[in-house]
Amino acid sequence: MDCSAAARPNGSRKALLLLAAIVAALPLALPNNYAYEVAILVALNALACVGLNLLVGYAGQISLGHAGFFGLGAYGSAILAARYGWPAWGSIPVTLAGVALLAWAIGWPILRLKGHALAMATLGFGIIVAIVLATEDRLTGGPDGMAVPPLPGIQGEKTWYWVVGAALLAGVWLAQNLIDSPRGRALRALHGSEVAAGALGIDAARHKVAAFVISALFAAAAGALSAHYAGFITPGKASFLHSVELVTMVVFGGMASTFGAVAGAAVLTTLPHLLTVFKDYEMVLLGAVMMLTMIFMPRGLVPTLESVLAAARAKPR
Amino acid sequence: MLTQYLLSGLTSGAIYALVALGFALIYNASHVINFAQGEFVMIGGMATAALFDAGVPIYFSIPLAIAAATLVGLLLEKLAVEPAREASVVTLIIITIGASIFLRGLATLVWDKKIHRVPAFSGETPLQLGGATLLPQVLWVLGVSAVAVALLAWFFRRTLTGKAILAVSHNRMAARLMGISVRRVLAVSFALSAALGALAGVLIAPIAFTSWDVGVMLGLKGFAAAILGGLGSGAGAVLGGLALGLVEALGAGYLSSAYKDVFAFLIIIAALVFLPHGLLGRRAAERV
Amino acid sequence: MFLRILFTAAALACALPAAAQPIKVGAFLSVTGPAAFLGDPEQKTLELYVEKLNAAGGLLGRKLELVAYDSAGDAEKARGFVKRLIEQDKVDVLVGGSTTGETMAAVPLAEAAGVPFISLAGAVVIIEPVKKWVFKTPHTDRMACEKIFVDMRARGATRAALISGAGGFDRSMRAECLKVAGKHGVEIAADETYGPGDTDMTAQLSKIKAAGVQAVLNAGFGQGPAIVTKNYRQLGLTLPLYQSHGVASKQYVSLSGDAAEGVRLPAAALLVADTLPDADPQKKVVVSYKRDYEARFKQEVSTFGGHAYDGLMLAVDAMRRAGSTEKSKVRDALEATRGYVGTGGVVNMSAQDHMGLDLSAFRMLEVRKGDWALVK
């Protein structure tokens, strides 16, 4: 594991301001509602990835079932709003609270596992959630999904763009503050060596569960927003394939890098939309791009770019 | 009815076991979970079906298909895994995920998106066992799995290449210092794993058909079975596969067929919580 | 006077580019992914017939242009592409949505933008309740259930078992069958399911065998039904087995082999095009579609491709009757479709019925000696 990445102080205020500037200026480059849609999807994936990165990049745990939390956040809010008539401003917080409780409850037993056993346990969790969502069709509409009432007062792609952009910035700010806090440093110490951290008096289990719960909340928030935005939700959003997509975005962008997570989400969400012109060759190209970038940029997009920039700056004049 | 459930579990379990062996083998050598393992299974089945449909007799289609998959495994190792050998395990996993997407896309271009069938080795007449039935093909799957486990055990313990693979898995640096070519070891394990996967695909296709995306679900279940059994143990992979198949069938029969996969995964998670190294995994001493 | 000529010339100049602009047909289909079995023939059909229509002079003096995207069975992707089709490509009509999930994700967009949308997916929820801009060509899953139950009763079966998979098509049809069984006097005594990628269903089938039923209905799609069929014979079950229109294809028959003998399913007349009596109103249309498709693509024709053919032709016919591509006029013309003969049946739409097919559009077929035969 690349410990230096975890030990580096994360993100400066400058980077957050840069992201805010990008979010503010991007609409100038978006020609129509379709482009806004892609931007919104990027922001939602980025929100989920920022949370996942806390768990995978900083705390060094692995989760192959995070889409399960995304799906639970989406369906929780959708069911409360559509089937029980709750106003969306109530359904979302209650759903998040529920997800936090669930993550806390299952986090304790499964975070005692390490490595591949943990991967399998989280994978199993994700699949169980996806199956339950698809099978309980009277409540969830089954595999074909269900319609979701919109958030009152928020209509149209342009308004949603600002809502989601604000949520992303808030999420990034929150993540950065967590990482630079004593809790965050404890997490990074865990990543390096759990035994050594224990010797320093850090309660590994508690911190791991905390990271798990926080990352679950990020995913659930992204899921709930995504459901209300699209007006529709399907169990595919909780599937193993979606979990793999999220982990891939985090690794691709650069683990232990919040902006890496955002960058990874941006590239891997837009890429299929761009590759669609290649029709039958889309899958082959997507797979090839994933392999080649990980081979040539093994630490991920952002850390590699950072080193390239640092090397350029350090060149003797 | 219990007998039929058991035989049903044996059928799917045998299939999962053979796929799980491939995962265990590559993990043994490189500590990488090869997410493209399911695609080797797919290549074995699809290549056989394609050759057979084109008129090649089945006795030639099968070895050719396995050879094709072995070649793909070698190429995957040489072109995608080796250049990234110094990267972290997670990065390697993402590379194998990219490879699986690539191979699936390639399959739709080289072959097609239809479902194909392959003739069974010894006919379709079901065997009658105590009031229940079993396809003879399942016995082939079980038989080959058993032979494979035995051959692998012999290979790892008695041949130099096998011992070299084990050495690399225990301590890569020390193995290098002893003159073992890590590159060759990795290449051999990927090739062997691909061949095993393809063999699994060929054996399974008469029971469950084959198509470009058959590797996704089989790969997932095989992975689960390998972890349940204890990664790094061939016998463990087979045991994990059989256990998974049985739990699914018994769950479908006695509880609810809609939730059988949920029971299976719940049991796997519970098993891992109590036995973190899997059913047959050895407790490894972790360097602090 | 001079000004009048100037303005007329200007008006003509503005009108000319519009006349040269092609009529855009937007499509979003599952060409890759788990529903590739649906989307692939659909795309091929649309491409073939847009080409043929253009070769015959186009429509309303303009060429047709097909803008097609691959949504890979993913509802979110479908949404994105429909947005793209409406906002960026500015299509005149939408034909697509191979699966119900993708269609339902696109419905709010078509409704909001006021674009006529002809869906190629199966579930009854697409047109019930009726939505102003949404139509569909395939028979509904409810119709399939009803056709099967009527046939079961005709063979004297009143107790039946249901076995279905986990996909959207399977679950939706299962729910509809459970709803309408009682109306037809059939009791569903067992209800089993299998998962995606499952390799053996003998456990579920032995439960069904023990439930004392007189017929079995498999609501499924893909390779599951073929495995169910093989397991059925493996267990020695001889009760009547019904499949759904989701496997109305030669592929199902060749995969199941001898086990499929005697299996019945409801399907469009397209599958038995050559053996239809000459007096059958659909004969001409289905024979010509079958001939054109098979000659061009060297592949067996499929009912899913047929639905795409109907979707395109209905849109073209509506535009012709409306005399324009103005969306609300086309929509009204679609709703007024009467007596249109397609591969799926004879279509009679109305303000309450945006599909236009009745139970007679479905034919009950039986597998005999590896081929389809009409059940009289």
Short mmCIF file of N, CA, C and O in Angstrom, two decimals, chain A residues 245-299:
data_model
loop_
_atom_site.label_atom_id
_atom_site.label_comp_id
_atom_site.label_asym_id
_atom_site.label_seq_id
_atom_site.Cartn_x
_atom_site.Cartn_y
_atom_site.Cartn_z
N GLU A 245 -18.14 -0.10 -10.60
CA GLU A 245 -17.93 1.19 -11.27
C GLU A 245 -17.42 2.22 -10.27
O GLU A 245 -16.49 2.96 -10.55
N LEU A 246 -18.05 2.27 -9.08
CA LEU A 246 -17.66 3.27 -8.09
C LEU A 246 -16.22 3.05 -7.63
O LEU A 246 -15.43 4.00 -7.56
N VAL A 247 -15.87 1.79 -7.32
CA VAL A 247 -14.50 1.51 -6.87
C VAL A 247 -13.51 1.86 -7.99
O VAL A 247 -12.45 2.43 -7.74
N THR A 248 -13.89 1.51 -9.22
CA THR A 248 -13.00 1.82 -10.35
C THR A 248 -12.77 3.31 -10.46
O THR A 248 -11.64 3.75 -10.68
N MET A 249 -13.84 4.11 -10.28
CA MET A 249 -13.67 5.56 -10.36
C MET A 249 -12.70 6.05 -9.30
O MET A 249 -11.85 6.91 -9.56
N VAL A 250 -12.81 5.50 -8.08
CA VAL A 250 -11.93 5.94 -7.00
C VAL A 250 -10.48 5.59 -7.30
O VAL A 250 -9.58 6.41 -7.18
N VAL A 251 -10.26 4.35 -7.72
CA VAL A 251 -8.89 3.91 -7.98
C VAL A 251 -8.32 4.64 -9.19
O VAL A 251 -7.17 5.07 -9.20
N PHE A 252 -9.14 4.76 -10.22
CA PHE A 252 -8.72 5.42 -11.44
C PHE A 252 -8.30 6.86 -11.17
O PHE A 252 -7.30 7.35 -11.67
N GLY A 253 -9.10 7.55 -10.36
CA GLY A 253 -8.80 8.95 -10.09
C GLY A 253 -7.62 9.12 -9.15
O GLY A 253 -6.94 10.13 -9.19
N GLY A 254 -7.38 8.10 -8.34
CA GLY A 254 -6.28 8.21 -7.39
C GLY A 254 -6.81 8.04 -5.98
O GLY A 254 -7.56 8.87 -5.49
N MET A 255 -6.41 6.96 -5.34
CA MET A 255 -6.91 6.75 -3.99
C MET A 255 -6.24 7.74 -3.03
O MET A 255 -5.17 8.28 -3.31
N ALA A 256 -6.80 7.91 -1.86
CA ALA A 256 -6.29 8.86 -0.88
C ALA A 256 -6.14 10.23 -1.51
O ALA A 256 -5.23 10.97 -1.24
N SER A 257 -7.09 10.55 -2.38
CA SER A 257 -7.10 11.87 -2.96
C SER A 257 -8.54 12.22 -3.24
O SER A 257 -9.18 11.62 -4.10
N THR A 258 -9.07 13.17 -2.48
CA THR A 258 -10.48 13.53 -2.65
C THR A 258 -10.73 14.03 -4.06
O THR A 258 -11.74 13.70 -4.68
N PHE A 259 -9.83 14.84 -4.55
CA PHE A 259 -10.02 15.36 -5.90
C PHE A 259 -9.80 14.29 -6.93
O PHE A 259 -10.35 14.33 -8.04
N GLY A 260 -9.00 13.28 -6.55
CA GLY A 260 -8.86 12.11 -7.42
C GLY A 260 -10.20 11.45 -7.61
O GLY A 260 -10.57 11.06 -8.72
N ALA A 261 -10.94 11.31 -6.49
CA ALA A 261 -12.25 10.68 -6.59
C ALA A 261 -13.15 11.47 -7.53
O ALA A 261 -13.86 10.91 -8.36
N VAL A 262 -13.12 12.79 -7.41
CA VAL A 262 -13.95 13.63 -8.28
C VAL A 262 -13.51 13.47 -9.73
O VAL A 262 -14.34 13.31 -10.63
N ALA A 263 -12.19 13.51 -9.94
CA ALA A 263 -11.69 13.38 -11.31
C ALA A 263 -12.05 12.03 -11.90
O ALA A 263 -12.48 11.94 -13.06
N GLY A 264 -11.85 10.97 -11.10
CA GLY A 264 -12.20 9.63 -11.57
C GLY A 264 -13.66 9.55 -11.96
O GLY A 264 -14.01 9.00 -13.01
N ALA A 265 -14.53 10.10 -11.13
CA ALA A 265 -15.96 10.07 -11.44
C ALA A 265 -16.23 10.84 -12.72
O ALA A 265 -16.99 10.39 -13.58
N ALA A 266 -15.58 11.99 -12.87
CA ALA A 266 -15.82 12.81 -14.06
C ALA A 266 -15.43 12.05 -15.32
O ALA A 266 -16.22 11.96 -16.27
N VAL A 267 -14.23 11.48 -15.32
CA VAL A 267 -13.77 10.80 -16.53
C VAL A 267 -14.61 9.56 -16.83
O VAL A 267 -15.11 9.38 -17.94
N LEU A 268 -14.81 8.71 -15.82
CA LEU A 268 -15.49 7.45 -16.10
C LEU A 268 -16.99 7.58 -16.29
O LEU A 268 -17.63 6.67 -16.77
N THR A 269 -17.57 8.73 -15.90
CA THR A 269 -19.00 8.91 -16.17
C THR A 269 -19.17 9.43 -17.59
O THR A 269 -20.10 9.02 -18.30
N THR A 270 -18.29 10.35 -18.00
CA THR A 270 -18.44 10.92 -19.34
C THR A 270 -17.94 9.98 -20.43
O THR A 270 -18.48 9.99 -21.53
N LEU A 271 -16.95 9.16 -20.10
CA LEU A 271 -16.35 8.32 -21.13
C LEU A 271 -17.36 7.47 -21.91
O LEU A 271 -17.35 7.50 -23.14
N PRO A 272 -18.24 6.71 -21.24
CA PRO A 272 -19.19 5.92 -22.04
C PRO A 272 -20.05 6.79 -22.95
O PRO A 272 -20.38 6.38 -24.06
N HIS A 273 -20.40 7.99 -22.48
CA HIS A 273 -21.20 8.87 -23.34
C HIS A 273 -20.42 9.27 -24.59
O HIS A 273 -20.98 9.42 -25.66
N LEU A 274 -19.10 9.45 -24.43
CA LEU A 274 -18.28 9.80 -25.57
C LEU A 274 -18.04 8.60 -26.47
O LEU A 274 -18.04 8.72 -27.69
N LEU A 275 -17.83 7.44 -25.83
CA LEU A 275 -17.51 6.25 -26.62
C LEU A 275 -18.71 5.69 -27.35
O LEU A 275 -18.57 4.81 -28.19
N THR A 276 -19.91 6.19 -27.04
CA THR A 276 -21.10 5.60 -27.62
C THR A 276 -21.10 5.72 -29.14
O THR A 276 -21.74 4.93 -29.83
N VAL A 277 -20.34 6.69 -29.67
CA VAL A 277 -20.30 6.83 -31.12
C VAL A 277 -19.65 5.63 -31.77
O VAL A 277 -19.81 5.39 -32.95
N PHE A 278 -18.88 4.86 -30.98
CA PHE A 278 -18.22 3.71 -31.55
C PHE A 278 -19.10 2.47 -31.54
O PHE A 278 -18.67 1.39 -31.90
N LYS A 279 -20.35 2.63 -31.08
CA LYS A 279 -21.36 1.57 -31.12
C LYS A 279 -20.83 0.23 -30.65
O LYS A 279 -20.55 0.01 -29.49
N ASP A 280 -20.67 -0.72 -31.58
CA ASP A 280 -20.29 -2.07 -31.19
C ASP A 280 -18.93 -2.16 -30.52
O ASP A 280 -18.62 -3.12 -29.85
N TYR A 281 -18.11 -1.14 -30.75
CA TYR A 281 -16.76 -1.21 -30.20
C TYR A 281 -16.65 -0.55 -28.84
O TYR A 281 -15.57 -0.47 -28.27
N GLU A 282 -17.81 -0.06 -28.32
CA GLU A 282 -17.74 0.70 -27.07
C GLU A 282 -17.13 -0.09 -25.93
O GLU A 282 -16.25 0.39 -25.22
N MET A 283 -17.59 -1.36 -25.75
CA MET A 283 -17.10 -2.14 -24.61
C MET A 283 -15.61 -2.39 -24.71
O MET A 283 -14.87 -2.26 -23.74
N VAL A 284 -15.18 -2.77 -25.92
CA VAL A 284 -13.77 -3.07 -26.12
C VAL A 284 -12.91 -1.84 -25.80
O VAL A 284 -11.89 -1.93 -25.14
N LEU A 285 -13.38 -0.67 -26.26
CA LEU A 285 -12.61 0.55 -26.02
C LEU A 285 -12.60 0.92 -24.55
O LEU A 285 -11.56 1.32 -24.01
N LEU A 286 -13.75 0.78 -23.88
CA LEU A 286 -13.82 1.12 -22.46
C LEU A 286 -12.86 0.25 -21.67
O LEU A 286 -12.08 0.74 -20.85
N GLY A 287 -12.88 -1.05 -21.92
CA GLY A 287 -11.99 -1.96 -21.23
C GLY A 287 -10.53 -1.62 -21.50
O GLY A 287 -9.71 -1.60 -20.58
N ALA A 288 -10.23 -1.32 -22.76
CA ALA A 288 -8.85 -1.00 -23.12
C ALA A 288 -8.39 0.27 -22.41
O ALA A 288 -7.27 0.33 -21.89
N VAL A 289 -9.27 1.29 -22.37
CA VAL A 289 -8.90 2.54 -21.70
C VAL A 289 -8.61 2.29 -20.22
O VAL A 289 -7.62 2.77 -19.68
N MET A 290 -9.49 1.49 -19.58
CA MET A 290 -9.29 1.20 -18.16
C MET A 290 -7.95 0.53 -17.93
O MET A 290 -7.18 0.92 -17.04
N MET A 291 -7.65 -0.49 -18.75
CA MET A 291 -6.39 -1.22 -18.55
C MET A 291 -5.19 -0.32 -18.78
O MET A 291 -4.26 -0.27 -17.98
N LEU A 292 -5.21 0.40 -19.90
CA LEU A 292 -4.05 1.21 -20.25
C LEU A 292 -3.79 2.31 -19.23
O LEU A 292 -2.63 2.55 -18.84
N THR A 293 -4.86 2.98 -18.77
CA THR A 293 -4.60 4.06 -17.81
C THR A 293 -4.06 3.50 -16.51
O THR A 293 -3.18 4.10 -15.90
N MET A 294 -4.55 2.34 -16.06
CA MET A 294 -4.04 1.79 -14.81
C MET A 294 -2.62 1.26 -14.98
O MET A 294 -1.85 1.27 -14.03
N ILE A 295 -2.26 0.82 -16.15
CA ILE A 295 -0.91 0.35 -16.36
C ILE A 295 0.06 1.51 -16.39
O ILE A 295 1.14 1.47 -15.79
N PHE A 296 -0.32 2.58 -17.07
CA PHE A 296 0.61 3.69 -17.19
C PHE A 296 0.49 4.71 -16.08
O PHE A 296 1.38 5.53 -15.88
N MET A 297 -0.63 4.69 -15.36
CA MET A 297 -0.77 5.61 -14.24
C MET A 297 -1.26 4.80 -13.05
O MET A 297 -2.40 4.96 -12.61
N PRO A 298 -0.39 3.92 -12.51
CA PRO A 298 -0.86 2.99 -11.49
C PRO A 298 -1.35 3.64 -10.21
O PRO A 298 -2.12 3.03 -9.49
N ARG A 299 -0.91 4.86 -9.93
CA ARG A 299 -1.41 5.46 -8.69
C ARG A 299 -2.68 6.24 -8.92
O ARG A 299 -3.25 6.80 -8.00
#
